XYZ file of C-alpha atoms in Angstrom:
583
model
C 42.452 46.178 -22.234
C 41.879 42.490 -23.060
C 38.322 41.611 -24.003
C 36.998 38.438 -22.339
C 35.471 36.016 -24.851
C 31.692 35.704 -24.772
C 30.423 32.314 -23.570
C 28.311 30.346 -25.971
C 24.708 30.568 -24.815
C 24.416 26.775 -25.247
C 26.767 26.344 -22.279
C 23.918 27.478 -20.039
C 21.457 24.998 -21.497
C 20.729 21.412 -20.468
C 18.903 18.673 -22.306
C 15.645 17.329 -20.967
C 17.458 14.073 -20.203
C 20.020 15.893 -18.044
C 17.255 17.814 -16.291
C 15.504 14.516 -15.552
C 18.635 13.046 -13.956
C 19.226 16.182 -11.906
C 15.655 15.869 -10.657
C 16.203 12.245 -9.637
C 19.284 13.277 -7.663
C 17.299 16.102 -6.020
C 14.661 13.547 -4.959
C 17.329 11.525 -3.171
C 17.364 8.666 -5.684
C 20.591 6.663 -5.627
C 19.696 3.526 -7.616
C 17.945 2.984 -10.937
C 16.863 -0.342 -12.421
C 16.504 -0.340 -16.154
C 17.014 -1.566 -19.688
C 17.974 0.820 -22.525
C 16.342 1.185 -25.925
C 15.877 3.659 -28.713
C 13.227 5.928 -27.200
C 15.010 6.254 -23.831
C 18.514 6.515 -25.311
C 19.029 10.238 -24.615
C 18.500 9.534 -20.903
C 21.028 6.708 -21.030
C 23.506 8.943 -22.853
C 23.173 11.552 -20.105
C 23.416 8.821 -17.470
C 26.932 8.063 -18.727
C 28.108 11.181 -16.875
C 26.143 10.483 -13.690
C 27.926 7.338 -12.503
C 29.117 9.154 -9.386
C 25.589 10.165 -8.398
C 23.225 7.520 -9.760
C 23.899 3.790 -9.701
C 22.246 2.084 -12.655
C 21.537 -1.652 -12.508
C 21.159 -3.280 -15.917
C 18.513 -5.982 -15.528
C 17.839 -8.699 -18.091
C 14.154 -7.883 -18.665
C 12.012 -4.851 -17.917
C 9.817 -6.944 -15.613
C 12.985 -7.514 -13.600
C 13.484 -3.746 -13.390
C 10.036 -2.993 -11.995
C 10.100 -5.881 -9.492
C 13.583 -4.822 -8.370
C 12.265 -1.295 -7.842
C 9.446 -2.807 -5.771
C 11.872 -4.801 -3.652
C 13.988 -1.689 -3.147
C 10.933 0.266 -1.999
C 9.495 -2.452 0.231
C 12.797 -3.037 2.037
C 13.766 0.613 2.493
C 10.551 2.618 2.566
C 11.959 4.859 -0.179
C 10.652 5.248 -3.720
C 11.991 2.691 -6.194
C 12.763 3.810 -9.751
C 12.714 1.859 -13.024
C 13.616 2.938 -16.566
C 12.389 1.419 -19.825
C 12.066 2.306 -23.462
C 8.842 2.662 -25.446
C 6.629 -0.054 -26.910
C 7.421 -3.511 -25.513
C 9.841 -2.014 -22.994
C 6.995 -0.048 -21.452
C 4.426 -2.840 -21.688
C 6.837 -5.225 -19.955
C 6.462 -3.019 -16.864
C 2.713 -3.546 -16.586
C 2.777 -6.685 -14.424
C 4.975 -4.928 -11.883
C 2.859 -1.777 -11.981
C -0.263 -3.826 -11.287
C 1.528 -5.639 -8.470
C 2.702 -2.357 -6.941
C -0.748 -0.822 -7.290
C -2.590 -3.505 -5.343
C 0.212 -3.916 -2.779
C 0.669 -0.150 -2.186
C 4.333 0.012 -3.229
C 5.839 3.445 -4.041
C 7.680 3.291 -7.365
C 8.238 5.725 -10.224
C 8.633 4.230 -13.695
C 10.103 6.425 -16.418
C 9.540 5.358 -20.003
C 10.829 6.763 -23.253
C 8.369 7.538 -26.016
C 8.570 8.284 -29.743
C 8.950 11.875 -30.948
C 5.891 14.012 -30.214
C 5.141 14.597 -33.891
C 4.875 10.809 -34.366
C 2.360 10.214 -31.576
C -0.732 8.475 -32.878
C 0.903 7.359 -36.134
C 1.738 3.780 -35.090
C 5.406 4.631 -35.334
C 8.027 1.979 -34.571
C 7.685 0.872 -30.930
C 4.905 3.368 -30.238
C 2.389 2.258 -27.628
C -0.127 4.526 -25.908
C 1.446 3.764 -22.554
C -0.564 6.357 -20.629
C -3.943 4.859 -21.495
C -2.543 1.335 -21.264
C -1.311 1.882 -17.701
C -4.190 4.008 -16.398
C -5.792 1.119 -14.459
C -2.524 0.049 -12.824
C -1.015 3.363 -11.740
C -1.875 5.817 -9.017
C -1.089 8.582 -11.526
C 0.594 8.805 -14.899
C 1.527 11.534 -17.348
C 3.057 12.047 -20.774
C 5.650 14.790 -21.177
C 6.244 16.239 -24.658
C 8.388 19.278 -23.803
C 11.562 19.549 -21.730
C 10.090 22.396 -19.670
C 7.449 20.026 -18.287
C 9.875 17.382 -16.984
C 10.570 18.987 -13.596
C 6.927 19.599 -12.613
C 5.940 16.111 -13.800
C 8.785 14.409 -11.934
C 8.280 16.266 -8.662
C 4.562 15.533 -8.773
C 5.272 11.872 -9.536
C 7.439 11.371 -6.464
C 5.019 13.221 -4.214
C 2.068 11.108 -5.335
C 4.009 7.823 -5.224
C 5.214 8.201 -1.634
C 2.316 9.950 0.114
C -1.069 8.765 1.345
C -1.582 5.172 0.322
C 1.642 4.671 -1.651
C 1.577 3.371 -5.176
C 3.129 3.285 -8.650
C 3.440 6.313 -10.911
C 4.561 6.388 -14.547
C 6.143 9.306 -16.427
C 6.285 8.854 -20.213
C 8.728 11.256 -21.923
C 8.893 11.749 -25.691
C 12.309 11.610 -27.308
C 12.201 15.242 -28.460
C 11.590 16.336 -24.838
C 14.634 14.340 -23.768
C 16.779 15.955 -26.504
C 15.477 19.513 -26.228
C 17.950 21.918 -24.587
C 16.606 24.638 -22.315
C 17.705 26.794 -19.413
C 17.339 24.350 -16.519
C 14.567 25.294 -14.110
C 15.100 25.092 -10.355
C 13.995 21.724 -8.997
C 11.502 22.167 -6.216
C 10.116 18.977 -4.661
C 6.331 18.910 -4.659
C 4.835 19.365 -1.182
C 1.148 19.653 -1.947
C -1.435 19.461 -4.715
C -4.712 21.328 -4.729
C -6.748 18.320 -5.827
C -4.953 15.689 -3.728
C -5.111 15.336 0.055
C -2.935 12.327 0.859
C -3.117 12.426 4.639
C -6.605 12.832 6.140
C -6.927 14.742 9.375
C -7.634 12.452 12.286
C -11.109 13.123 13.646
C -11.320 13.010 17.480
C -14.970 11.952 17.311
C -14.007 8.827 15.345
C -11.290 7.990 17.887
C -13.667 8.415 20.818
C -16.319 6.235 19.176
C -13.764 3.521 18.456
C -12.319 3.698 21.965
C -15.783 3.290 23.475
C -16.299 0.038 21.560
C -12.834 -1.205 22.511
C -13.279 -0.449 26.205
C -16.559 -2.383 26.438
C -15.550 -5.375 24.286
C -15.082 -8.791 25.914
C -13.398 -10.511 22.961
C -11.682 -7.760 20.924
C -9.388 -8.741 18.081
C -6.944 -6.559 16.111
C -6.120 -7.373 12.491
C -2.911 -5.680 11.351
C -2.234 -5.049 7.682
C 0.632 -3.562 5.730
C -0.698 -0.079 6.421
C 0.773 -0.364 9.924
C 4.221 -0.908 8.410
C 3.837 1.762 5.724
C 2.863 4.352 8.333
C 5.807 3.504 10.584
C 3.280 2.397 13.176
C 4.742 -0.892 14.429
C 5.830 0.560 17.792
C 2.441 2.247 18.149
C 0.700 -1.074 17.459
C 2.716 -2.851 20.109
C 2.041 -0.115 22.677
C -1.688 -0.259 21.922
C -1.846 -4.055 22.189
C 0.138 -4.184 25.412
C -2.010 -1.537 27.082
C -5.338 -3.050 26.030
C -4.360 -6.732 26.160
C -5.878 -7.319 22.713
C -4.585 -10.219 20.567
C -3.089 -9.224 17.215
C -3.143 -11.208 13.977
C -1.353 -10.175 10.776
C -2.319 -10.328 7.132
C 0.144 -11.680 4.563
C 1.581 -8.228 3.840
C 1.231 -7.253 7.497
C 3.693 -9.918 8.675
C 6.408 -8.161 10.646
C 4.062 -5.434 11.894
C 3.837 -7.320 15.200
C 6.554 -9.727 16.400
C 5.505 -13.356 16.045
C 7.074 -14.263 19.390
C 4.982 -11.761 21.379
C 2.482 -13.249 23.898
C -0.328 -11.284 22.227
C 0.470 -12.509 18.723
C -2.542 -14.485 17.511
C -1.186 -15.730 14.207
C -1.278 -15.328 10.458
C -4.606 -14.552 8.768
C -5.829 -15.914 5.482
C -6.503 -18.943 3.347
C -3.377 -20.765 4.552
C -3.029 -18.932 7.844
C -3.200 -20.216 11.393
C -6.272 -22.085 12.582
C -6.811 -19.977 15.708
C -6.318 -16.679 13.891
C -8.987 -17.553 11.340
C -11.548 -19.423 13.451
C -11.658 -16.779 16.177
C -12.559 -14.170 13.589
C -16.045 -15.667 13.795
C -15.984 -15.733 17.605
C -14.736 -12.267 18.564
C -17.192 -9.515 19.474
C -15.080 -6.676 18.032
C -12.654 -6.454 15.105
C -10.205 -3.560 14.939
C -8.865 -3.667 11.376
C -5.849 -1.398 10.940
C -4.262 -0.731 7.571
C -5.846 -3.733 5.846
C -8.483 -3.983 3.140
C -10.451 -7.162 3.962
C -9.008 -9.029 0.998
C -10.967 -12.105 -0.068
C -8.089 -14.357 1.054
C -8.631 -12.977 4.581
C -12.430 -12.966 4.671
C -13.284 -16.124 2.764
C -17.029 -16.087 2.156
C -17.991 -12.544 3.157
C -21.583 -13.620 3.843
C -20.367 -15.656 6.820
C -17.471 -13.408 7.887
C -17.556 -12.043 11.459
C -21.332 -11.591 11.454
C -21.345 -11.500 15.270
C -18.728 -8.739 15.592
C -18.726 -4.963 15.583
C -16.154 -3.556 13.150
C -13.707 -0.673 13.553
C -11.856 -0.007 10.304
C -8.777 2.243 10.302
C -7.416 3.065 6.853
C -5.782 5.982 5.074
C -7.614 5.121 1.840
C -11.257 6.093 2.174
C -12.170 3.913 -0.812
C -11.335 0.788 1.209
C -13.694 1.635 4.066
C -17.082 -0.088 3.681
C -15.983 -1.581 0.354
C -16.043 -5.220 1.474
C -17.082 -5.226 5.143
C -19.270 -2.489 6.593
C -17.699 -0.673 9.522
C -19.563 0.324 12.682
C -16.867 2.947 13.244
C -14.722 4.182 10.375
C -11.457 5.916 11.232
C -10.189 7.528 8.058
C -6.616 8.248 9.113
C -2.967 7.313 9.048
C -2.530 4.018 10.924
C 0.219 5.230 13.270
C -1.641 8.400 14.228
C -4.847 6.465 14.815
C -3.134 3.845 16.993
C -1.411 6.492 19.090
C -4.697 8.332 19.598
C -6.541 5.115 20.472
C -3.848 4.137 22.978
C -4.362 7.433 24.770
C -8.141 6.947 24.939
C -8.385 3.227 25.721
C -8.335 1.798 29.222
C -5.689 -0.697 30.393
C -7.134 -4.180 30.197
C -6.479 -7.916 30.091
C -8.316 -10.608 28.172
C -6.815 -13.779 29.607
C -9.730 -16.097 28.890
C -10.023 -14.811 25.336
C -6.287 -15.267 24.771
C -6.539 -18.777 26.165
C -8.981 -19.705 23.411
C -6.298 -18.912 20.815
C -3.870 -21.211 22.580
C -6.442 -24.006 22.678
C -7.128 -23.701 18.962
C -3.389 -23.605 18.278
C -3.097 -26.938 20.051
C -5.695 -28.339 17.663
C -3.605 -27.107 14.744
C -0.466 -28.565 16.294
C -2.122 -31.941 16.727
C -3.410 -32.111 13.157
C -0.878 -30.155 11.129
C 2.348 -29.779 13.045
C 2.346 -33.432 14.073
C 2.419 -34.480 10.444
C 5.044 -31.900 9.594
C 7.229 -33.052 12.471
C 7.534 -36.546 11.035
C 11.084 -36.856 9.803
C 10.701 -39.638 7.298
C 10.304 -39.831 3.557
C 11.273 -36.935 1.280
C 12.255 -33.540 2.703
C 9.253 -31.301 3.368
C 9.063 -27.587 2.653
C 8.357 -26.812 6.298
C 11.615 -28.413 7.382
C 13.602 -26.114 5.126
C 11.833 -22.992 6.355
C 12.171 -24.064 10.009
C 15.922 -24.586 9.610
C 16.276 -21.279 7.765
C 14.438 -19.428 10.541
C 16.507 -21.081 13.270
C 19.777 -19.974 11.716
C 19.006 -16.669 10.005
C 19.796 -13.388 11.803
C 16.741 -11.524 13.099
C 17.109 -8.757 10.503
C 17.155 -11.160 7.538
C 14.881 -10.026 4.702
C 12.887 -12.904 3.235
C 11.525 -12.446 -0.286
C 9.122 -15.061 -1.623
C 7.560 -15.828 -4.935
C 3.973 -17.094 -5.181
C 2.696 -20.562 -4.408
C 3.087 -23.269 -1.783
C 6.576 -22.150 -0.768
C 5.180 -18.647 -0.191
C 2.514 -19.887 2.206
C 4.900 -22.235 4.025
C 7.411 -19.408 4.480
C 4.713 -17.002 5.658
C 3.513 -19.549 8.226
C 6.783 -20.841 9.593
C 9.397 -18.115 9.288
C 8.933 -15.988 12.395
C 8.996 -12.364 11.257
C 10.142 -10.223 14.165
C 10.756 -6.877 12.453
C 8.940 -4.719 9.904
C 10.080 -4.729 6.268
C 11.684 -8.165 6.582
C 8.920 -9.949 4.649
C 8.531 -9.075 0.973
C 6.114 -10.941 -1.248
C 3.560 -10.417 -3.985
C 0.204 -10.277 -2.219
C -2.814 -9.033 -4.117
C -1.587 -9.762 -7.629
C 0.085 -13.078 -6.799
C 2.860 -12.538 -9.345
C 4.986 -15.576 -10.095
C 8.527 -14.483 -10.916
C 8.423 -11.649 -8.384
C 10.946 -12.939 -5.850
C 14.315 -13.023 -7.608
C 14.313 -9.452 -8.991
C 12.616 -8.114 -5.838
C 15.384 -9.691 -3.754
C 17.940 -7.910 -5.937
C 16.249 -4.594 -5.195
C 16.037 -5.346 -1.474
C 19.718 -6.285 -1.286
C 20.790 -3.079 -3.018
C 18.506 -0.978 -0.825
C 19.802 -2.497 2.411
C 23.528 -3.258 2.027
C 24.864 -5.430 4.801
C 21.457 -6.935 5.564
C 21.026 -10.631 4.681
C 18.498 -11.158 1.871
C 17.133 -14.622 1.070
C 14.835 -15.353 -1.866
C 12.691 -18.442 -1.274
C 11.312 -19.621 -4.599
C 9.536 -22.534 -6.245
C 10.697 -24.265 -9.406
C 7.806 -22.828 -11.416
C 7.953 -19.144 -10.560
C 11.752 -19.083 -10.508
C 11.891 -19.940 -14.200
C 9.785 -16.905 -15.078
C 12.563 -14.464 -14.159
C 15.654 -16.608 -13.629
C 17.487 -14.607 -16.281
C 18.050 -12.074 -13.490
C 20.796 -14.383 -12.249
C 22.770 -12.432 -14.861
C 22.103 -9.216 -12.939
C 23.314 -10.867 -9.732
C 26.438 -12.044 -11.539
C 27.277 -8.690 -13.131
C 26.905 -6.640 -9.956
C 27.996 -9.300 -7.427
C 24.740 -8.870 -5.512
C 24.810 -11.046 -2.352
C 21.335 -12.550 -2.712
C 20.890 -16.046 -1.274
C 18.432 -18.229 -3.184
C 16.606 -21.234 -1.735
C 14.690 -23.144 -4.398
C 12.156 -25.689 -3.159
C 11.825 -28.116 -6.047
C 8.845 -30.470 -6.157
C 8.713 -30.696 -9.975
C 5.147 -29.395 -9.875
C 3.317 -26.108 -10.084
C 2.624 -26.919 -6.471
C -0.263 -24.710 -5.436
C -2.237 -25.415 -8.601
C -1.555 -29.132 -8.111
C -2.859 -28.920 -4.525
C -6.095 -27.351 -5.751
C -6.379 -29.988 -8.459
C -5.969 -32.688 -5.829
C -8.566 -31.198 -3.485
C -11.127 -29.756 -5.863
C -10.685 -31.559 -9.187
C -10.363 -35.212 -8.229
C -6.548 -35.253 -8.398
C -6.637 -34.665 -12.156
C -3.174 -33.124 -12.531
C -3.729 -31.241 -15.746
C -0.463 -29.700 -16.981
C 1.030 -28.997 -13.558
C 3.901 -31.497 -13.518
C 6.974 -29.717 -14.810
C 10.240 -31.049 -16.213
C 13.029 -28.856 -14.926
C 16.588 -28.112 -16.012
C 19.623 -28.781 -13.859
C 19.217 -25.666 -11.708
C 22.646 -26.045 -10.119
C 24.322 -25.999 -13.519
C 22.240 -22.977 -14.505
C 23.351 -21.072 -11.397
C 26.976 -22.082 -11.895
C 26.786 -20.858 -15.495
C 26.214 -17.428 -13.955
C 29.251 -17.884 -11.665
C 27.038 -18.325 -8.597
C 28.091 -21.020 -6.106
C 25.382 -23.663 -6.058
C 24.500 -26.966 -4.461
C 21.610 -29.427 -4.444
C 20.436 -31.649 -1.591
C 17.673 -34.190 -1.128
C 18.467 -35.485 2.376
C 17.234 -33.728 5.529
C 20.442 -34.557 7.373
C 22.243 -32.163 5.055
C 19.916 -29.218 5.732
C 21.496 -27.579 8.816
C 25.019 -27.490 7.392
C 24.058 -26.346 3.919
C 21.844 -23.550 5.267
C 24.742 -22.463 7.461
C 26.944 -22.356 4.352
C 24.307 -20.383 2.470
C 23.961 -17.740 5.175
C 27.726 -17.503 5.688
C 28.534 -16.961 2.004
C 29.928 -13.476 1.344
C 28.347 -13.226 -2.081
C 25.372 -14.875 -3.774
C 24.594 -18.533 -3.130
C 22.095 -20.910 -4.721
C 20.596 -23.848 -2.832
C 18.196 -26.302 -4.453
C 16.309 -28.572 -2.061
C 14.387 -31.468 -3.580
C 11.152 -31.716 -1.586
C 8.173 -34.073 -1.527
C 6.304 -33.941 -4.833
C 2.781 -34.018 -3.398
C 3.336 -32.068 -0.194
C 0.359 -29.860 0.740
C -0.021 -26.685 2.765
C -2.509 -26.889 5.633
C -4.608 -25.427 7.168
C -6.553 -24.227 4.168
C -9.824 -22.391 3.670
C -11.431 -23.908 0.556
C -12.495 -21.429 -2.095
C -16.024 -20.231 -1.350
C -15.921 -21.396 2.279
C -15.913 -19.300 5.427
C -12.847 -18.684 7.579
C -14.144 -21.083 10.256
C -14.287 -23.941 7.744
C -10.565 -24.584 7.552
C -9.237 -27.932 6.412
C -6.534 -29.151 8.777
C -5.526 -32.192 6.773
C -6.101 -33.949 3.493
C -9.566 -35.540 3.385
C -9.639 -39.335 3.252
C -11.443 -39.279 -0.081
C -9.727 -37.964 -3.203
C -13.056 -36.895 -4.678
C -13.508 -33.161 -5.266
C -14.485 -31.115 -2.207
C -17.796 -29.300 -2.574
C -17.597 -25.693 -1.384
C -20.885 -24.276 -2.594
């Protein structure tokens, strides 16, 4: 009888790197954004055989990887994943981790690390990434043995996506990536003993909130990103339509409530709508859902909504009573809370209250829109955004950088659907838009994605044009070029006597730069060209770059001066160029 040869026991073993990739597949990951290096090389070697299961996008800088993962997550609602090596590779992720932390974006960053026996020796490219990233991650962990990769990874994805989402980092030493072991079964994490991500909705809190809502004469709902993250946009609309309550949105909440709805009250914040801000100090009840009373929304807290009762709905208990004290705190998921409140609240109308928003909007139109409607002189940023909104399909995803163009886009592009507005909110990260747009486009194939950027922020990450070129990513780019760091210049004009200290910027030929990356590009400086060139941009099958030369000293109004209250909005540039006193 023939004797069958014994199999080598190593055939049953997998490296830690292979186990990691199997875990990513088990978590439903399909796209990775990363940049290889020595300490993460075993993972990249294993990735060579995973091309049919995991798409890897080689970015041009690790900051591009983490922002792309953010854009992927924000557009899709899934967890974005970024890979980087140790040392500077890992530290280059920190800006994106901080951005994701404050903006509640679910990402998992995986970094390579030096061999375990070298930890603490200042080995080449060794950085204590766990302690370095503690303040900017929801959770992080260092793995030094292959057997610990599966439990660390499953826990990472569970923490990143549940409760208030956020960034998680898993740091894996090189020996753990190389070590070969019998692969453990991958079981996604479903619960943790010390972590309760979804609080149980308390009926008593709902009843107390409903009682305030039913008796209010001038109720006002402020919708934040938590409504979108919870999948609660339909619940918000049902609640508003039953109760007749006007709804305003925060910067990250744009898209939670359609801007064309009769109950839409406007955009909150420093550069938001006049009515939305002023009536904050007129209402008798604020229902804040999934928002954290950021300083750009409240202005001077000492004068913020002193006349109003406050209902605060938030999944993160740490946000409740942190800035503004709530009369009724509803510690719950936003969608569940809105559905419960809709059931308990009485049908109502607030016609006179709604009319006050329209009257204040007319004041804004007279002061702000009238000036922006003047079609003379250089092209204005608002004209570009208006034309883009008129022509773009309703499902277009708009990704903005940080600055004047961001505020203009937030004000004048009418966001009708959730997850169509992606920007850096709390951190205000210049350079965010281009890589985030790459992530959004890869997350949502077939959906138009337009990055609206300024000439300053664009140059912080414009090397990612190489990523667009290599993978033929159909991102459309609209660059509003005023040859200034525009928002800083506006503040210098208003608050520092127009002393433009190091804000005027000499730029390269952006069209030639884009064309060097094989991206079709054009530049215009005449408003008559806008409609046709935007049509060309949106119709392009692949990427397209449009530079629009806009007025150098264009300003964004209304504006709440720093230190002022929300009712003290500037609607136009003061006659004097002397600094404005806000204290």
